[in-house]
PDB file of C-alpha atoms and ligand atoms in Angstrom:
ATOM      1  CA  MET A  27      11.787  72.809  95.287  1.00 94.00           C
ATOM      2  CA  ILE A  28      12.338  76.102  93.508  1.00 97.00           C
ATOM      3  CA  ARG A  29      11.551  77.084  90.004  1.00 98.00           C
ATOM      4  CA  ILE A  30      14.083  79.192  88.061  1.00 98.00           C
ATOM      5  CA  ALA A  31      12.922  81.117  84.809  1.00 98.00           C
ATOM      6  CA  LEU A  32      15.618  81.149  82.125  1.00 97.00           C
ATOM      7  CA  GLN A  33      15.600  82.685  78.611  1.00 97.00           C
ATOM      8  CA  ALA A  34      14.354  79.865  76.195  1.00 94.00           C
ATOM      9  CA  LYS A  35      16.605  80.988  73.487  1.00 93.00           C
ATOM     10  CA  GLY A  36      18.641  84.078  72.748  1.00 95.00           C
ATOM     11  CA  ARG A  37      21.693  85.686  74.179  1.00 97.00           C
ATOM     12  CA  LEU A  38      21.365  84.741  77.789  1.00 98.00           C
ATOM     13  CA  ASN A  39      20.248  81.139  77.389  1.00 95.00           C
ATOM     14  CA  GLU A  40      23.603  79.488  77.022  1.00 95.00           C
ATOM     15  CA  GLU A  41      25.425  81.234  79.743  1.00 97.00           C
ATOM     16  CA  SER A  42      22.446  80.877  82.217  1.00 97.00           C
ATOM     17  CA  LEU A  43      22.403  77.069  81.603  1.00 95.00           C
ATOM     18  CA  ALA A  44      26.232  77.007  81.940  1.00 95.00           C
ATOM     19  CA  LEU A  45      26.103  78.697  85.254  1.00 96.00           C
ATOM     20  CA  LEU A  46      23.602  76.080  86.577  1.00 96.00           C
ATOM     21  CA  ARG A  47      25.626  73.268  85.093  1.00 95.00           C
ATOM     22  CA  GLU A  48      28.863  74.570  86.746  1.00 94.00           C
ATOM     23  CA  SER A  49      27.011  74.847  89.942  1.00 96.00           C
ATOM     24  CA  GLY A  50      26.537  71.228  89.867  1.00 95.00           C
ATOM     25  CA  ILE A  51      22.862  71.227  88.908  1.00 96.00           C
ATOM     26  CA  LYS A  52      21.931  68.775  86.247  1.00 94.00           C
ATOM     27  CA  ILE A  53      19.245  69.939  83.854  1.00 89.00           C
ATOM     28  CA  GLU A  54      17.850  67.901  80.970  1.00 79.00           C
ATOM     29  CA  GLU A  55      18.348  70.246  78.069  1.00 69.00           C
ATOM     30  CA  SER A  56      15.468  69.652  75.654  1.00 66.00           C
ATOM     31  CA  LYS A  57      14.709  72.784  73.512  1.00 61.00           C
ATOM     32  CA  ARG A  58      11.202  71.754  73.146  1.00 64.00           C
ATOM     33  CA  LYS A  59      10.325  71.468  76.867  1.00 78.00           C
ATOM     34  CA  LEU A  60       8.819  74.446  78.696  1.00 91.00           C
ATOM     35  CA  LEU A  61       9.693  72.956  82.097  1.00 92.00           C
ATOM     36  CA  SER A  62      12.697  70.762  83.038  1.00 93.00           C
ATOM     37  CA  LYS A  63      13.251  69.196  86.455  1.00 92.00           C
ATOM     38  CA  SER A  64      16.868  68.809  87.661  1.00 93.00           C
ATOM     39  CA  GLY A  65      17.940  65.237  88.106  1.00 91.00           C
ATOM     40  CA  ASN A  66      20.110  65.942  91.246  1.00 94.00           C
ATOM     41  CA  SER A  67      18.768  69.183  92.854  1.00 94.00           C
ATOM     42  CA  PRO A  68      15.566  70.644  94.166  1.00 95.00           C
ATOM     43  CA  ILE A  69      15.402  72.859  91.130  1.00 96.00           C
ATOM     44  CA  GLU A  70      13.226  73.092  88.093  1.00 95.00           C
ATOM     45  CA  VAL A  71      13.805  75.309  85.125  1.00 96.00           C
ATOM     46  CA  LEU A  72      11.043  77.163  83.326  1.00 96.00           C
ATOM     47  CA  TYR A  73      12.043  78.329  79.752  1.00 95.00           C
ATOM     48  CA  LEU A  74      10.427  81.755  78.787  1.00 96.00           C
ATOM     49  CA  ARG A  75      10.966  84.753  76.549  1.00 96.00           C
ATOM     50  CA  ASP A  76      13.208  87.247  78.427  1.00 96.00           C
ATOM     51  CA  ASP A  77      10.309  89.825  78.166  1.00 95.00           C
ATOM     52  CA  ASP A  78       8.113  87.553  80.399  1.00 97.00           C
ATOM     53  CA  ILE A  79      10.643  86.627  83.149  1.00 98.00           C
ATOM     54  CA  PRO A  80      10.172  89.634  85.419  1.00 98.00           C
ATOM     55  CA  HIS A  81       6.310  89.236  85.440  1.00 98.00           C
ATOM     56  CA  ALA A  82       6.637  85.404  86.027  1.00 98.00           C
ATOM     57  CA  VAL A  83       8.981  86.001  89.038  1.00 98.00           C
ATOM     58  CA  CYS A  84       6.821  88.802  90.416  1.00 98.00           C
ATOM     59  CA  ASN A  85       3.548  86.816  90.322  1.00 98.00           C
ATOM     60  CA  GLY A  86       5.250  83.667  91.672  1.00 98.00           C
ATOM     61  CA  ILE A  87       4.988  81.527  88.523  1.00 98.00           C
ATOM     62  CA  ALA A  88       8.655  81.246  88.991  1.00 98.00           C
ATOM     63  CA  ASP A  89      10.499  81.797  92.368  1.00 98.00           C
ATOM     64  CA  ILE A  90      13.633  83.216  90.756  1.00 98.00           C
ATOM     65  CA  GLY A  91      14.878  84.138  87.164  1.00 98.00           C
ATOM     66  CA  ILE A  92      17.882  85.182  85.118  1.00 98.00           C
ATOM     67  CA  VAL A  93      17.278  88.184  82.913  1.00 98.00           C
ATOM     68  CA  GLY A  94      18.801  91.356  81.704  1.00 98.00           C
ATOM     69  CA  MET A  95      18.654  94.425  84.078  1.00 98.00           C
ATOM     70  CA  ASN A  96      17.190  96.286  81.115  1.00 98.00           C
ATOM     71  CA  GLU A  97      14.153  94.021  81.099  1.00 98.00           C
ATOM     72  CA  VAL A  98      13.711  94.278  84.776  1.00 98.00           C
ATOM     73  CA  ALA A  99      13.896  98.128  84.549  1.00 98.00           C
ATOM     74  CA  GLU A 100      11.502  98.286  81.529  1.00 98.00           C
ATOM     75  CA  ARG A 101       8.759  95.948  82.904  1.00 96.00           C
ATOM     76  CA  GLY A 102       8.734  97.638  86.226  1.00 96.00           C
ATOM     77  CA  PHE A 103       7.636  94.567  88.249  1.00 98.00           C
ATOM     78  CA  ASP A 104       8.389  94.596  91.877  1.00 98.00           C
ATOM     79  CA  VAL A 105      11.066  91.827  92.279  1.00 98.00           C
ATOM     80  CA  ASP A 106      14.259  91.582  94.234  1.00 98.00           C
ATOM     81  CA  THR A 107      17.535  91.860  92.341  1.00 98.00           C
ATOM     82  CA  LEU A 108      19.572  89.141  94.166  1.00 98.00           C
ATOM     83  CA  TYR A 109      22.893  88.961  92.239  1.00 97.00           C
ATOM     84  CA  ASN A 110      24.741  90.621  89.320  1.00 98.00           C
ATOM     85  CA  LEU A 111      25.835  87.726  87.086  1.00 98.00           C
ATOM     86  CA  GLY A 112      28.559  89.424  85.114  1.00 96.00           C
ATOM     87  CA  PHE A 113      27.567  88.221  81.626  1.00 97.00           C
ATOM     88  CA  GLY A 114      25.192  89.754  78.965  1.00 98.00           C
ATOM     89  CA  LYS A 115      26.857  93.182  79.616  1.00 98.00           C
ATOM     90  CA  CYS A 116      25.592  95.982  77.527  1.00 98.00           C
ATOM     91  CA  ARG A 117      24.249  99.574  77.800  1.00 98.00           C
ATOM     92  CA  LEU A 118      21.148 101.425  76.767  1.00 98.00           C
ATOM     93  CA  SER A 119      21.969 104.478  74.828  1.00 98.00           C
ATOM     94  CA  LEU A 120      20.535 107.253  72.720  1.00 98.00           C
ATOM     95  CA  ALA A 121      21.928 107.375  69.170  1.00 98.00           C
ATOM     96  CA  ILE A 122      21.428 109.837  66.323  1.00 98.00           C
ATOM     97  CA  PRO A 123      22.509 110.063  62.690  1.00 98.00           C
ATOM     98  CA  GLN A 124      26.220 110.545  62.358  1.00 97.00           C
ATOM     99  CA  ASN A 125      25.864 113.790  60.257  1.00 96.00           C
ATOM    100  CA  GLU A 126      23.825 115.533  62.936  1.00 96.00           C
ATOM    101  CA  LYS A 127      25.287 118.159  65.278  1.00 96.00           C
ATOM    102  CA  TYR A 128      24.809 117.189  68.919  1.00 97.00           C
ATOM    103  CA  ASP A 129      25.564 119.473  71.974  1.00 97.00           C
ATOM    104  CA  ASN A 130      23.335 118.212  74.757  1.00 97.00           C
ATOM    105  CA  LEU A 131      20.030 116.584  75.697  1.00 97.00           C
ATOM    106  CA  ASP A 132      18.148 119.608  74.456  1.00 97.00           C
ATOM    107  CA  TYR A 133      18.694 118.133  70.958  1.00 98.00           C
ATOM    108  CA  PHE A 134      15.849 115.674  71.830  1.00 98.00           C
ATOM    109  CA  ASN A 135      13.154 118.363  72.445  1.00 97.00           C
ATOM    110  CA  GLY A 136      10.457 118.022  69.862  1.00 97.00           C
ATOM    111  CA  LYS A 137      12.215 115.019  68.249  1.00 98.00           C
ATOM    112  CA  LYS A 138      10.972 111.426  67.741  1.00 98.00           C
ATOM    113  CA  VAL A 139      12.868 108.455  69.094  1.00 98.00           C
ATOM    114  CA  ALA A 140      12.321 104.833  68.274  1.00 98.00           C
ATOM    115  CA  THR A 141      12.832 102.216  71.019  1.00 98.00           C
ATOM    116  CA  SER A 142      11.812  98.858  72.527  1.00 98.00           C
ATOM    117  CA  TYR A 143      12.385 100.386  75.880  1.00 98.00           C
ATOM    118  CA  PRO A 144       9.556 103.192  76.116  1.00 98.00           C
ATOM    119  CA  ASN A 145       9.257 103.136  79.916  1.00 98.00           C
ATOM    120  CA  ILE A 146      13.008 103.585  80.715  1.00 98.00           C
ATOM    121  CA  LEU A 147      13.218 106.295  78.189  1.00 98.00           C
ATOM    122  CA  SER A 148      10.224 108.292  79.116  1.00 98.00           C
ATOM    123  CA  GLU A 149      11.214 108.230  82.772  1.00 98.00           C
ATOM    124  CA  PHE A 150      14.751 109.478  81.799  1.00 98.00           C
ATOM    125  CA  PHE A 151      13.269 112.301  79.665  1.00 98.00           C
ATOM    126  CA  LYS A 152      10.733 113.243  82.209  1.00 98.00           C
ATOM    127  CA  ALA A 153      13.431 113.443  84.880  1.00 98.00           C
ATOM    128  CA  LYS A 154      15.404 115.767  82.579  1.00 97.00           C
ATOM    129  CA  GLY A 155      12.528 117.872  81.446  1.00 97.00           C
ATOM    130  CA  ILE A 156      12.763 116.852  77.720  1.00 97.00           C
ATOM    131  CA  GLN A 157       9.664 116.814  75.563  1.00 97.00           C
ATOM    132  CA  CYS A 158      10.053 114.031  73.007  1.00 96.00           C
ATOM    133  CA  GLN A 159       7.801 111.671  71.096  1.00 98.00           C
ATOM    134  CA  ILE A 160       8.540 108.063  71.780  1.00 98.00           C
ATOM    135  CA  GLU A 161       7.735 105.516  69.011  1.00 98.00           C
ATOM    136  CA  GLN A 162       7.753 101.915  70.564  1.00 97.00           C
ATOM    137  CA  ILE A 163       8.870  99.352  68.003  1.00 96.00           C
ATOM    138  CA  ALA A 164       9.643  95.712  68.722  1.00 94.00           C
ATOM    139  CA  GLY A 165      12.727  95.106  66.705  1.00 89.00           C
ATOM    140  CA  SER A 166      15.196  96.495  64.239  1.00 94.00           C
ATOM    141  CA  VAL A 167      15.113  99.845  66.007  1.00 97.00           C
ATOM    142  CA  GLU A 168      18.317 100.904  64.418  1.00 97.00           C
ATOM    143  CA  ILE A 169      16.785 101.255  60.938  1.00 97.00           C
ATOM    144  CA  ALA A 170      14.065 103.809  62.110  1.00 97.00           C
ATOM    145  CA  PRO A 171      16.021 106.980  61.370  1.00 97.00           C
ATOM    146  CA  SER A 172      17.226 105.776  57.890  1.00 96.00           C
ATOM    147  CA  ILE A 173      13.688 105.026  56.770  1.00 96.00           C
ATOM    148  CA  GLY A 174      12.432 108.436  57.995  1.00 96.00           C
ATOM    149  CA  MET A 175      10.435 106.995  60.867  1.00 96.00           C
ATOM    150  CA  THR A 176      12.230 108.832  63.699  1.00 98.00           C
ATOM    151  CA  ASP A 177      15.080 111.285  64.377  1.00 98.00           C
ATOM    152  CA  ALA A 178      16.974 109.056  66.777  1.00 98.00           C
ATOM    153  CA  ILE A 179      16.948 105.712  68.588  1.00 98.00           C
ATOM    154  CA  PHE A 180      17.193 104.429  72.152  1.00 98.00           C
ATOM    155  CA  ASP A 181      18.552 100.847  72.060  1.00 98.00           C
ATOM    156  CA  ILE A 182      20.884  98.354  73.521  1.00 98.00           C
ATOM    157  CA  VAL A 183      24.630  98.754  72.462  1.00 98.00           C
ATOM    158  CA  SER A 184      27.297  96.298  73.035  1.00 98.00           C
ATOM    159  CA  SER A 185      30.311  96.676  70.711  1.00 97.00           C
ATOM    160  CA  GLY A 186      28.610  99.639  68.833  1.00 97.00           C
ATOM    161  CA  GLY A 187      28.999  97.888  65.475  1.00 97.00           C
ATOM    162  CA  THR A 188      25.231  97.885  64.705  1.00 97.00           C
ATOM    163  CA  LEU A 189      25.122 101.648  65.245  1.00 98.00           C
ATOM    164  CA  VAL A 190      28.160 102.276  63.050  1.00 97.00           C
ATOM    165  CA  SER A 191      26.705 100.028  60.210  1.00 97.00           C
ATOM    166  CA  ASN A 192      23.440 101.984  60.322  1.00 97.00           C
ATOM    167  CA  GLY A 193      25.066 105.424  60.196  1.00 97.00           C
ATOM    168  CA  LEU A 194      24.361 106.325  63.863  1.00 98.00           C
ATOM    169  CA  VAL A 195      26.483 107.619  66.697  1.00 98.00           C
ATOM    170  CA  GLU A 196      25.850 107.070  70.446  1.00 98.00           C
ATOM    171  CA  VAL A 197      25.359 110.409  72.173  1.00 98.00           C
ATOM    172  CA  GLU A 198      24.043 109.498  75.716  1.00 98.00           C
ATOM    173  CA  LYS A 199      24.340 106.278  77.744  1.00 98.00           C
ATOM    174  CA  ILE A 200      21.285 106.045  79.941  1.00 98.00           C
ATOM    175  CA  MET A 201      21.916 102.769  81.765  1.00 98.00           C
ATOM    176  CA  ASP A 202      24.437  99.884  82.091  1.00 98.00           C
ATOM    177  CA  SER A 203      22.968  96.495  82.027  1.00 98.00           C
ATOM    178  CA  GLN A 204      24.017  92.798  82.636  1.00 98.00           C
ATOM    179  CA  ALA A 205      22.393  89.505  83.493  1.00 98.00           C
ATOM    180  CA  VAL A 206      20.900  89.514  87.017  1.00 98.00           C
ATOM    181  CA  LEU A 207      19.380  86.896  89.320  1.00 98.00           C
ATOM    182  CA  ILE A 208      15.991  88.198  90.285  1.00 98.00           C
ATOM    183  CA  GLY A 209      13.691  86.726  92.996  1.00 98.00           C
ATOM    184  CA  ASN A 210      10.078  86.837  94.102  1.00 98.00           C
ATOM    185  CA  LYS A 211       9.648  89.144  97.085  1.00 98.00           C
ATOM    186  CA  SER A 212       7.794  86.619  99.300  1.00 97.00           C
ATOM    187  CA  LEU A 213       9.813  83.443  99.082  1.00 97.00           C
ATOM    188  CA  SER A 214       9.429  80.977 101.966  1.00 97.00           C
ATOM    189  CA  GLN A 215      12.331  80.332 104.234  1.00 97.00           C
ATOM    190  CA  GLU A 216      12.796  76.902 102.730  1.00 97.00           C
ATOM    191  CA  LYS A 217      12.990  78.332  99.284  1.00 98.00           C
ATOM    192  CA  MET A 218      15.329  81.132 100.424  1.00 97.00           C
ATOM    193  CA  ALA A 219      17.658  78.508 101.812  1.00 97.00           C
ATOM    194  CA  ILE A 220      17.964  76.874  98.379  1.00 97.00           C
ATOM    195  CA  VAL A 221      18.456  80.347  96.765  1.00 97.00           C
ATOM    196  CA  SER A 222      21.166  81.237  99.077  1.00 97.00           C
ATOM    197  CA  LYS A 223      23.069  78.011  98.303  1.00 96.00           C
ATOM    198  CA  LEU A 224      22.642  78.847  94.683  1.00 97.00           C
ATOM    199  CA  ILE A 225      24.018  82.315  94.975  1.00 97.00           C
ATOM    200  CA  PHE A 226      26.962  80.977  96.983  1.00 96.00           C
ATOM    201  CA  ARG A 227      27.726  78.656  94.162  1.00 96.00           C
ATOM    202  CA  PHE A 228      27.242  81.355  91.507  1.00 96.00           C
ATOM    203  CA  GLU A 229      29.601  83.670  93.445  1.00 94.00           C
ATOM    204  CA  SER A 230      32.368  81.004  93.541  1.00 93.00           C
ATOM    205  CA  ILE A 231      32.079  80.535  89.772  1.00 94.00           C
ATOM    206  CA  ILE A 232      31.861  84.122  88.811  1.00 93.00           C
ATOM    207  CA  ARG A 233      34.773  85.092  91.237  1.00 90.00           C
ATOM    208  CA  SER A 234      37.065  82.587  89.397  1.00 91.00           C
ATOM    209  CA  ARG A 235      36.366  83.875  85.920  1.00 90.00           C
ATOM    210  CA  GLY A 236      39.337  85.678  84.434  1.00 90.00           C
ATOM    211  CA  LYS A 237      41.637  84.266  87.171  1.00 93.00           C
ATOM    212  CA  LYS A 238      44.546  81.970  87.010  1.00 93.00           C
ATOM    213  CA  TYR A 239      46.477  79.965  89.504  1.00 94.00           C
ATOM    214  CA  ILE A 240      50.172  80.636  89.615  1.00 94.00           C
ATOM    215  CA  LEU A 241      52.945  78.615  90.981  1.00 95.00           C
ATOM    216  CA  VAL A 242      56.462  80.113  91.268  1.00 96.00           C
ATOM    217  CA  ASN A 243      59.829  79.132  92.806  1.00 97.00           C
ATOM    218  CA  ILE A 244      61.347  81.986  94.691  1.00 97.00           C
ATOM    219  CA  PRO A 245      64.692  82.279  96.589  1.00 97.00           C
ATOM    220  CA  ASN A 246      63.781  82.687 100.293  1.00 96.00           C
ATOM    221  CA  ASP A 247      65.341  86.170 100.618  1.00 96.00           C
ATOM    222  CA  LYS A 248      63.081  87.380  97.677  1.00 95.00           C
ATOM    223  CA  ILE A 249      59.711  86.422  99.157  1.00 94.00           C
ATOM    224  CA  GLU A 250      58.954  89.835 100.407  1.00 92.00           C
ATOM    225  CA  ALA A 251      59.665  91.331  97.076  1.00 94.00           C
ATOM    226  CA  ALA A 252      57.493  88.739  95.362  1.00 94.00           C
ATOM    227  CA  LEU A 253      54.644  89.548  97.832  1.00 91.00           C
ATOM    228  CA  GLN A 254      54.872  93.159  96.541  1.00 92.00           C
ATOM    229  CA  ILE A 255      54.262  91.793  93.009  1.00 93.00           C
ATOM    230  CA  LEU A 256      51.566  89.118  93.581  1.00 90.00           C
ATOM    231  CA  PRO A 257      48.517  89.767  95.445  1.00 74.00           C
ATOM    232  CA  CYS A 258      47.270  87.172  97.897  1.00 72.00           C
ATOM    233  CA  MET A 259      43.794  86.082  98.966  1.00 68.00           C
ATOM    234  CA  LYS A 260      44.804  85.977 102.746  1.00 75.00           C
ATOM    235  CA  SER A 261      48.426  85.179 103.140  1.00 77.00           C
ATOM    236  CA  PRO A 262      50.388  83.335 100.483  1.00 78.00           C
ATOM    237  CA  THR A 263      50.844  79.655 100.438  1.00 89.00           C
ATOM    238  CA  LEU A 264      54.570  78.897 100.733  1.00 92.00           C
ATOM    239  CA  LEU A 265      56.052  75.405 100.567  1.00 95.00           C
ATOM    240  CA  PRO A 266      59.645  74.661 101.125  1.00 95.00           C
ATOM    241  CA  LEU A 267      61.601  73.181  98.160  1.00 96.00           C
ATOM    242  CA  ALA A 268      64.146  70.400  98.424  1.00 96.00           C
ATOM    243  CA  ASP A 269      66.786  73.142  98.148  1.00 95.00           C
ATOM    244  CA  LYS A 270      66.268  74.874 101.408  1.00 94.00           C
ATOM    245  CA  ASN A 271      67.057  78.300 100.134  1.00 96.00           C
ATOM    246  CA  TRP A 272      63.986  78.285  97.849  1.00 97.00           C
ATOM    247  CA  SER A 273      60.282  78.091  98.275  1.00 97.00           C
ATOM    248  CA  ALA A 274      57.318  77.581  96.025  1.00 97.00           C
ATOM    249  CA  MET A 275      54.664  80.279  96.191  1.00 95.00           C
ATOM    250  CA  HIS A 276      51.098  79.620  95.179  1.00 94.00           C
ATOM    251  CA  THR A 277      48.343  82.147  94.631  1.00 92.00           C
ATOM    252  CA  VAL A 278      45.735  83.460  92.207  1.00 91.00           C
ATOM    253  CA  ILE A 279      46.105  86.288  89.708  1.00 92.00           C
ATOM    254  CA  ASP A 280      44.117  88.070  86.939  1.00 92.00           C
ATOM    255  CA  GLU A 281      44.454  86.442  83.620  1.00 93.00           C
ATOM    256  CA  ASP A 282      45.383  89.804  81.902  1.00 94.00           C
ATOM    257  CA  GLU A 283      48.216  90.338  84.395  1.00 94.00           C
ATOM    258  CA  ILE A 284      49.985  87.105  83.664  1.00 95.00           C
ATOM    259  CA  TRP A 285      52.798  88.402  81.359  1.00 96.00           C
ATOM    260  CA  GLU A 286      53.529  91.563  83.247  1.00 96.00           C
ATOM    261  CA  LYS A 287      53.729  89.845  86.682  1.00 95.00           C
ATOM    262  CA  SER A 288      55.699  86.941  85.315  1.00 96.00           C
ATOM    263  CA  GLU A 289      58.249  89.436  83.892  1.00 96.00           C
ATOM    264  CA  GLN A 290      58.427  91.216  87.236  1.00 96.00           C
ATOM    265  CA  LEU A 291      58.942  87.899  89.135  1.00 97.00           C
ATOM    266  CA  LYS A 292      61.749  86.902  86.769  1.00 97.00           C
ATOM    267  CA  SER A 293      63.491  90.141  87.278  1.00 97.00           C
ATOM    268  CA  ILE A 294      63.686  89.555  91.067  1.00 96.00           C
ATOM    269  CA  GLY A 295      65.087  86.048  90.491  1.00 97.00           C
ATOM    270  CA  ALA A 296      61.987  83.827  90.464  1.00 97.00           C
ATOM    271  CA  GLU A 297      62.099  80.690  88.385  1.00 96.00           C
ATOM    272  CA  ASP A 298      59.867  77.919  87.082  1.00 96.00           C
ATOM    273  CA  ILE A 299      56.572  79.817  86.824  1.00 96.00           C
ATOM    274  CA  LEU A 300      53.538  77.611  86.159  1.00 96.00           C
ATOM    275  CA  ILE A 301      50.152  79.156  85.190  1.00 96.00           C
ATOM    276  CA  LEU A 302      47.137  76.842  85.686  1.00 95.00           C
ATOM    277  CA  SER A 303      43.559  77.293  84.963  1.00 92.00           C
ATOM    278  CA  MET A 304      41.252  77.876  87.804  1.00 87.00           C
ATOM    279  CA  GLU A 305      37.885  76.268  88.145  1.00 85.00           C
ATOM    280  CA  LYS A 306      36.223  77.668  91.234  1.00 85.00           C
ATOM    281  CA  MET A 307      37.162  79.970  94.107  1.00 86.00           C
ATOM    282  CA  ILE A 308      35.179  78.946  97.236  1.00 87.00           C
ATOM    283  CA  LEU A 309      36.070  81.306  99.949  1.00 81.00           C
TER     284      LEU A 309
HETATM  285  O1  PRT B  13      13.370  85.946  72.282  1.00 71.90           O
HETATM  286  P1  PRT B  13      13.557  86.699  73.505  1.00 71.90           P
HETATM  287  O2  PRT B  13      12.454  87.775  73.708  1.00 71.90           O
HETATM  288  O3  PRT B  13      13.683  85.942  74.761  1.00 71.90           O
HETATM  289  O4  PRT B  13      15.011  87.530  73.345  1.00 71.90           O
HETATM  290  P2  PRT B  13      15.300  88.903  72.775  1.00 71.90           P
HETATM  291  O5  PRT B  13      15.447  88.818  71.231  1.00 71.90           O
HETATM  292  O6  PRT B  13      14.341  89.955  73.233  1.00 71.90           O
HETATM  293  O7  PRT B  13      16.719  89.156  73.483  1.00 71.90           O
HETATM  294  P3  PRT B  13      18.067  88.761  73.164  1.00 71.90           P
HETATM  295  O8  PRT B  13      18.372  87.306  73.253  1.00 71.90           O
HETATM  296  O9  PRT B  13      18.562  89.561  71.826  1.00 71.90           O
HETATM  297  O10 PRT B  13      18.838  89.528  74.388  1.00 71.90           O
HETATM  298  C1  PRT B  13      18.742  89.141  75.652  1.00 71.90           C
HETATM  299  C2  PRT B  13      19.441  90.171  76.582  1.00 71.90           C
HETATM  300  O11 PRT B  13      20.841  90.123  76.329  1.00 71.90           O
HETATM  301  C3  PRT B  13      19.105  91.567  76.523  1.00 71.90           C
HETATM  302  O12 PRT B  13      17.844  91.933  77.163  1.00 71.90           O
HETATM  303  C4  PRT B  13      20.233  92.267  77.107  1.00 71.90           C
HETATM  304  O13 PRT B  13      20.192  92.298  78.383  1.00 71.90           O
HETATM  305  C5  PRT B  13      21.429  91.171  76.702  1.00 71.90           C
HETATM  306  N1  PRT B  13      22.318  91.789  75.620  1.00 71.90           N
HETATM  307  C6  PRT B  13      23.633  91.952  75.723  1.00 71.90           C
HETATM  308  C7  PRT B  13      21.941  92.221  74.491  1.00 71.90           C
HETATM  309  C8  PRT B  13      23.123  92.632  73.748  1.00 71.90           C
HETATM  310  N2  PRT B  13      24.155  92.331  74.613  1.00 71.90           N
HETATM  311  C9  PRT B  13      23.006  93.062  72.421  1.00 71.90           C
HETATM  312  N3  PRT B  13      24.020  93.447  71.883  1.00 71.90           N
HETATM  313  N4  PRT B  13      20.670  92.330  73.762  1.00 71.90           N
HETATM  314  C10 PRT B  13      20.699  92.718  72.507  1.00 71.90           C
HETATM  315  N5  PRT B  13      21.764  93.047  71.755  1.00 71.90           N
HETATM  316  C11 PRT B  13      21.520  93.637  70.408  1.00 71.90           C
HETATM  317  C12 PRT B  13      20.910  95.140  70.356  1.00 71.90           C
HETATM  318  O14 PRT B  13      19.550  95.119  70.508  1.00 71.90           O
HETATM  319  C13 PRT B  13      21.416  95.626  69.009  1.00 71.90           C
HETATM  320  O15 PRT B  13      20.512  95.067  67.952  1.00 71.90           O
HETATM  321  O16 PRT B  13      22.622  93.639  69.693  1.00 71.90           O
HETATM  322  C14 PRT B  13      22.628  94.893  68.826  1.00 71.90           C
HETATM  323  C15 PRT B  13      23.908  95.707  69.281  1.00 71.90           C
HETATM  324  O17 PRT B  13      25.015  95.076  69.469  1.00 71.90           O
HETATM  325  P4  PRT B  13      26.468  95.739  69.008  1.00 71.90           P
HETATM  326  O18 PRT B  13      27.406  94.709  69.517  1.00 71.90           O
HETATM  327  O19 PRT B  13      26.461  95.841  67.535  1.00 71.90           O
HETATM  328  O20 PRT B  13      26.471  97.067  69.775  1.00 71.90           O
HETATM  329 ZN1   ZN B  14      12.796  89.615  74.365  1.00 71.90          ZN
END
């Protein structure tokens, strides 16, 4: 049995649960429960605030956990980062009022910066030799400059909309972040075996995101040309059609390439292009 810590509510909760669900792990989803056992797998879920997940995994209250890289870096607990999960993507950046002139990091010498991530920031400034006063605040960091509390902020940025609506501009990105699977450093072999299976399933799910399955009929003498257009996982699946001058080619492509590739295929004489959704890619 392994215990996985997930964010109880917030930005990472839904996608973390969806990942378990898509991995075939049934979890009773009761918002009020702190601990839920899976009905069909040797896994139980511990719901925590994201701030507490690195500590819980480090001290073994949970064996593994899903949390933002930013929390792992800030808390500084000694855990293994096992897998980048590709959701919850954001960056941690320094931002200053829009009307300020900014040349380089020296701007921050002697200034005050508000943040919920004082450890990441002080390490960064130390490494760069900048003397700056860090004001730790728990939330609504972005309003600190407008109320005269600080000169700048260091916070999570995703679309950048929050900065713009608070009259701020991003001047330095300090780290990229996304949700990661973290693990306790001394998991038993038995637990590691369960974790490895879980990572294998996560990989298959994540790999298939943004991918589509494409089926296309191609005149046999155009197969080589089609192979230049469509990438293949190993070698393409080619099936003969009733008309023996034609074959059907099956492969996987990136969703954002569908139109461009389809047009290229049509231009070499391909016909009947079918695009299907992909569920999992198990390699
Ligand atoms: O209650 P609990 O403590 O568990 O949750 P929380 O409120 O501390 O965290 P939550 O749920 O807001 O975020 C969880 C994790 O999601 C973070 O630790 C990040 O790893 C990740 N993440 C991804 C984000 C964002 N994107 C994000 N945009 N976390 C916060 N934001 C906030 C940011 O703080 C800022 O206020 O969104 C605003 C900026 O967004 P844009 O799009 O306007 O730039
Ligand atoms: Zn939090």
